[in-house]
Short mmCIF file of C-alpha atoms in Angstrom, two decimals:
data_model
loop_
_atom_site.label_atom_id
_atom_site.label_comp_id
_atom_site.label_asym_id
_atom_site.label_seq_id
_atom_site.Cartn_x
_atom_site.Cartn_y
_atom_site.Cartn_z
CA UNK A 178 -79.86 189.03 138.36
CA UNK A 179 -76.67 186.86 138.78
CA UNK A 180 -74.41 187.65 141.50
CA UNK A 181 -71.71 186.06 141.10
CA UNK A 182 -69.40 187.06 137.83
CA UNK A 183 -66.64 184.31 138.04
CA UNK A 184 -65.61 181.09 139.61
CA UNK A 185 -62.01 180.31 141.14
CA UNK A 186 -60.33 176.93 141.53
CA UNK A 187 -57.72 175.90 143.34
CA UNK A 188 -55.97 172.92 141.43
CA UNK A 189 -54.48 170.22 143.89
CA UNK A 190 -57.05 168.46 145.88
CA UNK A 191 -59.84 170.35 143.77
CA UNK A 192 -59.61 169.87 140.01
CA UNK A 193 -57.45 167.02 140.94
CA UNK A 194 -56.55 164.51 143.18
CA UNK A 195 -53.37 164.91 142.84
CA UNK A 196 -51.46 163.65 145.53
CA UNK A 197 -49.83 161.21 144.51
CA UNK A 198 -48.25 162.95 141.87
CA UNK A 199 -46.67 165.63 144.26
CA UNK A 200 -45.40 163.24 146.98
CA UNK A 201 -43.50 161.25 143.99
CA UNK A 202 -42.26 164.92 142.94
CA UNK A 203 -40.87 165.69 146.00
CA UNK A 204 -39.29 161.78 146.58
CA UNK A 205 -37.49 162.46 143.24
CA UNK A 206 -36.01 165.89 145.24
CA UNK A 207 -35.37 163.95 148.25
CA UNK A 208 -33.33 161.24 146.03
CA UNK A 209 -31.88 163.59 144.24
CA UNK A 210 -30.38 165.43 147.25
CA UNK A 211 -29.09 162.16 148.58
CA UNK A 212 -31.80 162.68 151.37
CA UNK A 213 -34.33 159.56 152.76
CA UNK A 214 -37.39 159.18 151.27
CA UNK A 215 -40.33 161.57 152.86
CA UNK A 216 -42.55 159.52 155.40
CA UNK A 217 -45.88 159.36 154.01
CA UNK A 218 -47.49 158.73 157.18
CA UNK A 219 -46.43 161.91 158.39
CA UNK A 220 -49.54 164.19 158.23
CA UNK A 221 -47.78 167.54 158.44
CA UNK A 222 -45.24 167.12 156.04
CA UNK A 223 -47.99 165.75 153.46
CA UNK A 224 -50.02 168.84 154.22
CA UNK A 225 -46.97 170.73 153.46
CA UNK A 226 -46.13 169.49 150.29
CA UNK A 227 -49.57 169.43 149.23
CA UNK A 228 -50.78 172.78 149.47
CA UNK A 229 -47.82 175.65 149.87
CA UNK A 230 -45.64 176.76 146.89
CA UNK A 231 -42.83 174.65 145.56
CA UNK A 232 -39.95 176.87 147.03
CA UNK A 233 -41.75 177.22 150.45
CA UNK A 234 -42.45 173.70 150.76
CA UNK A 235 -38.37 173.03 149.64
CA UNK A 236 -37.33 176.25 152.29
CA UNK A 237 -39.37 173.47 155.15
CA UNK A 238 -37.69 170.32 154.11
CA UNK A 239 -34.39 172.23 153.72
CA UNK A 240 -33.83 175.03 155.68
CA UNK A 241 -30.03 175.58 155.28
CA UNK A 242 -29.74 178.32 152.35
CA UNK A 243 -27.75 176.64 150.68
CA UNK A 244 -29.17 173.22 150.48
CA UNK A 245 -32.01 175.11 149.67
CA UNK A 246 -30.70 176.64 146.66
CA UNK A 247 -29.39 173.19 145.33
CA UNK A 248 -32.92 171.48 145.64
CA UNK A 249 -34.47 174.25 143.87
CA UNK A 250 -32.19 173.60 141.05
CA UNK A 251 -33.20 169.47 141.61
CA UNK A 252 -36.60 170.97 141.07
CA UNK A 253 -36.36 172.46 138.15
CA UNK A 254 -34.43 169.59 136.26
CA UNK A 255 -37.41 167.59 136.82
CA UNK A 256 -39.63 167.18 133.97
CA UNK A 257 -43.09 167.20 135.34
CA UNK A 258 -44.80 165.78 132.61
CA UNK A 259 -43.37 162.42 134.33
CA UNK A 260 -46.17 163.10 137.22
CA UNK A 261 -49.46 163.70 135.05
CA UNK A 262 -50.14 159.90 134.80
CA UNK A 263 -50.49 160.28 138.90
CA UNK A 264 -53.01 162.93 138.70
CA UNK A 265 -56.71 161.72 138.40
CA UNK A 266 -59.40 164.37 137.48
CA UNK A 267 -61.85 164.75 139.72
CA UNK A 268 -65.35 163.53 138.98
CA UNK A 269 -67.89 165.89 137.60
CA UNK A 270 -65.00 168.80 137.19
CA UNK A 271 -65.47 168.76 133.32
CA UNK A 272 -68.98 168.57 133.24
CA UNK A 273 -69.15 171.84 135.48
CA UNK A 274 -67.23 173.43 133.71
CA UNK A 275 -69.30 172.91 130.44
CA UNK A 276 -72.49 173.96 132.45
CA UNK A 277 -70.30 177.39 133.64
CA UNK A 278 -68.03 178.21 130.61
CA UNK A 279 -69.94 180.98 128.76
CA UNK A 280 -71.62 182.47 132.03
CA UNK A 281 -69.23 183.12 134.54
CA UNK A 282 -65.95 183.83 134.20
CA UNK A 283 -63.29 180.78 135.51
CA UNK A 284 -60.02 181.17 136.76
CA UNK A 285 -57.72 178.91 138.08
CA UNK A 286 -55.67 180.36 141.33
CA UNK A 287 -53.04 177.51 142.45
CA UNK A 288 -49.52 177.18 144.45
CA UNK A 289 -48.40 175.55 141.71
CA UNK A 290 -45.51 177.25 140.48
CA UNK A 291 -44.47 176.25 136.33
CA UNK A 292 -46.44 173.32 135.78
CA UNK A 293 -50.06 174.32 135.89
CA UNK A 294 -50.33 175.22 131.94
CA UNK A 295 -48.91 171.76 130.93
CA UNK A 296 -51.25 170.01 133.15
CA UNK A 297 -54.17 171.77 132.21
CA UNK A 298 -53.23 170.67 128.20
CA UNK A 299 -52.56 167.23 129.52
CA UNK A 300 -56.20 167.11 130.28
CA UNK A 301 -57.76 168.78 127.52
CA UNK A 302 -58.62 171.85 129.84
CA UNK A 303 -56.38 174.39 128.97
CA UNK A 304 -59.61 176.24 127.08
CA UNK A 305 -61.77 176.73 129.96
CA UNK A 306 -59.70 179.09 131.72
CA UNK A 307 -59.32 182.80 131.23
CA UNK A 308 -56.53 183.22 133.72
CA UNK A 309 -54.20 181.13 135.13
CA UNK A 310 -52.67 182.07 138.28
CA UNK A 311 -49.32 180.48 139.98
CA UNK A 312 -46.96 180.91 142.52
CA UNK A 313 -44.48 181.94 140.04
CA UNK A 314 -46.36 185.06 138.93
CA UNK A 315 -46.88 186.73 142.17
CA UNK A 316 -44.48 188.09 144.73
CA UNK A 317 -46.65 186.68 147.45
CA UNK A 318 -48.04 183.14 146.92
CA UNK A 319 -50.99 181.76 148.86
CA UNK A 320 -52.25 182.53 152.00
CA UNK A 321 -51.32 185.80 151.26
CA UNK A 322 -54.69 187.42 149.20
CA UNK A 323 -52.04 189.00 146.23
CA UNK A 324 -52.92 185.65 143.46
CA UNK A 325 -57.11 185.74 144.44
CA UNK A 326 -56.74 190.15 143.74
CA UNK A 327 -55.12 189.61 140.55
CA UNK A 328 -57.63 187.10 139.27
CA UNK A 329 -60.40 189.53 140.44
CA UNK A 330 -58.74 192.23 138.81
CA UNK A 331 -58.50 190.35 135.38
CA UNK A 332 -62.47 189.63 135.32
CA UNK A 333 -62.56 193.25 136.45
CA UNK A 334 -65.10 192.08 139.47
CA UNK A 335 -65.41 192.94 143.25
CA UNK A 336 -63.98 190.15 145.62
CA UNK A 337 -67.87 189.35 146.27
CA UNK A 338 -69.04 188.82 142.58
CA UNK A 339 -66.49 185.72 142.38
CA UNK A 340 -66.16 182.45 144.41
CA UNK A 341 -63.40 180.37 145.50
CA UNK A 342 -63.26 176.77 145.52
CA UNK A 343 -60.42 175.78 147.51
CA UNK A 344 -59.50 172.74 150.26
CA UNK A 345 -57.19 173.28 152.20
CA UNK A 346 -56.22 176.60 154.92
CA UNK A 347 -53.91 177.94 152.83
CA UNK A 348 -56.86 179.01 150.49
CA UNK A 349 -59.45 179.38 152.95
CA UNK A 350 -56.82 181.93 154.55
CA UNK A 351 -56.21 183.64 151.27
CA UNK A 352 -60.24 183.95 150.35
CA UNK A 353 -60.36 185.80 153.38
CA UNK A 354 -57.94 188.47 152.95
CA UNK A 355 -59.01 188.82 149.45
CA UNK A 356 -62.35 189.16 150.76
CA UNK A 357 -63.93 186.32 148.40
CA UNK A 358 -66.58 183.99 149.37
CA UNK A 359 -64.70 180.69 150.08
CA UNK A 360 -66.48 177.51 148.91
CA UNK A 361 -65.01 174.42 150.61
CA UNK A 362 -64.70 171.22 148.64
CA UNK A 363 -64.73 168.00 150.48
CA UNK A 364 -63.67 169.48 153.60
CA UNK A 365 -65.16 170.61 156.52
CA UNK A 366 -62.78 174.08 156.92
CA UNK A 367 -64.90 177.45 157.43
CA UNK A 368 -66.11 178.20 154.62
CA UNK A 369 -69.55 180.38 153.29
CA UNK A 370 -70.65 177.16 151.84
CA UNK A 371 -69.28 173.48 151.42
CA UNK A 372 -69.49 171.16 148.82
CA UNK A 373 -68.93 167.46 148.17
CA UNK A 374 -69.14 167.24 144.23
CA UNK A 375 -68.37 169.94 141.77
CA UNK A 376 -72.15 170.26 139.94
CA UNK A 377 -73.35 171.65 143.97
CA UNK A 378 -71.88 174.42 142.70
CA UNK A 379 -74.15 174.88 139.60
CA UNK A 380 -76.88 175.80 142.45
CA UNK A 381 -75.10 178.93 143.55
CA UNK A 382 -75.40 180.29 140.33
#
């Protein structure tokens, strides 16, 4: 008998590599705000941008409320679709998801806040999926466990009958409180098991 009932993904890092296209996001912020460019070389404000939601990420680089409030409004001004170009697909995702669609449920459970729907069109995906969760649809973005429940709850299966395939501590953190089995993609974070391309995890199944 199958155990497991549906498969998670976190987006940045996992379905894409999408760095690049967040650090030019966030330099069109910065400009915008009359602020210097962010220092790529600086390893904590990468990790920053790259894995928390877009207003906790803009609360870090700007913690005076009101500046705050004005590059949230930069933010949403900014046509993302300008990014998508950045983003590369990571190999094997597609042809995983063929192997899994049809057997497992799949869910997508990402920080991203308004742009994860375009993307997902951009790429031909947008048919895979049976949820989509973002930041903007919770109260309580990732770590905290509330996105991972509601994507349970909407394949109607216990926290052990799915997996999450995350990369960074922000969703190794969350799989935990949710109580879901965290699979780690090309990292070496805690994890119940770690892979390195995405058809390892056609041998869980």
């Amino acid at each position: 008998m199958q155990r497991y009932k549906a498969i998670i993904y976190d987006c940045d890092g996992v379905m894409f590599d999408s760095f690049g296209a967040n650090l030019a996001f966030y330099q069109r912020i910065m400009a915008m705000m009359g602020r210097a460019p962010l220092d790529e070389g600086n390893e904590e404000q990468m990790r920053i941008l790259h894995t928390y939601a877009n207003r906790e990420v803009l609360a870090h680089f700007f913690p005076d409320r009101g500046e705050w409030e004005e590059a949230v409004r930069c933010a949403g001004r900014i046509d993302y679709r300008d990014f998508v170009p950045l983003m590369i697909m990571e190999e094997g995702f597609r042809e995983t998801l063929d192997a899994l669609q049809g057997v497992v449920g799949l869910g997508v459970c990402t920080n991203r806040s308004t742009s994860m729907e375009m993307v997902l069109r951009s790429f031909g995906l947008d048919s895979y999926f049976g949820i989509v969760m973002t930041a903007s649809r919770v109260a309580n973005p990732k770590p905290h466990p509330e996105p991972l429940l509601k994507v349970l709850a909407h394949f109607a299966v216990a926290p052990g009958e799915a997996l999450f395939v995350g990369d960074s501590e922000v969703d190794r953190l969350a799989a935990e409180s949710a109580g879901v089995p965290f699979v780690a993609y090309k990292t070496d974070l805690p994890s119940f098991v770690r892979i390195t391309s995405h058809g390892d995890i056609l041998s869980l199944m």
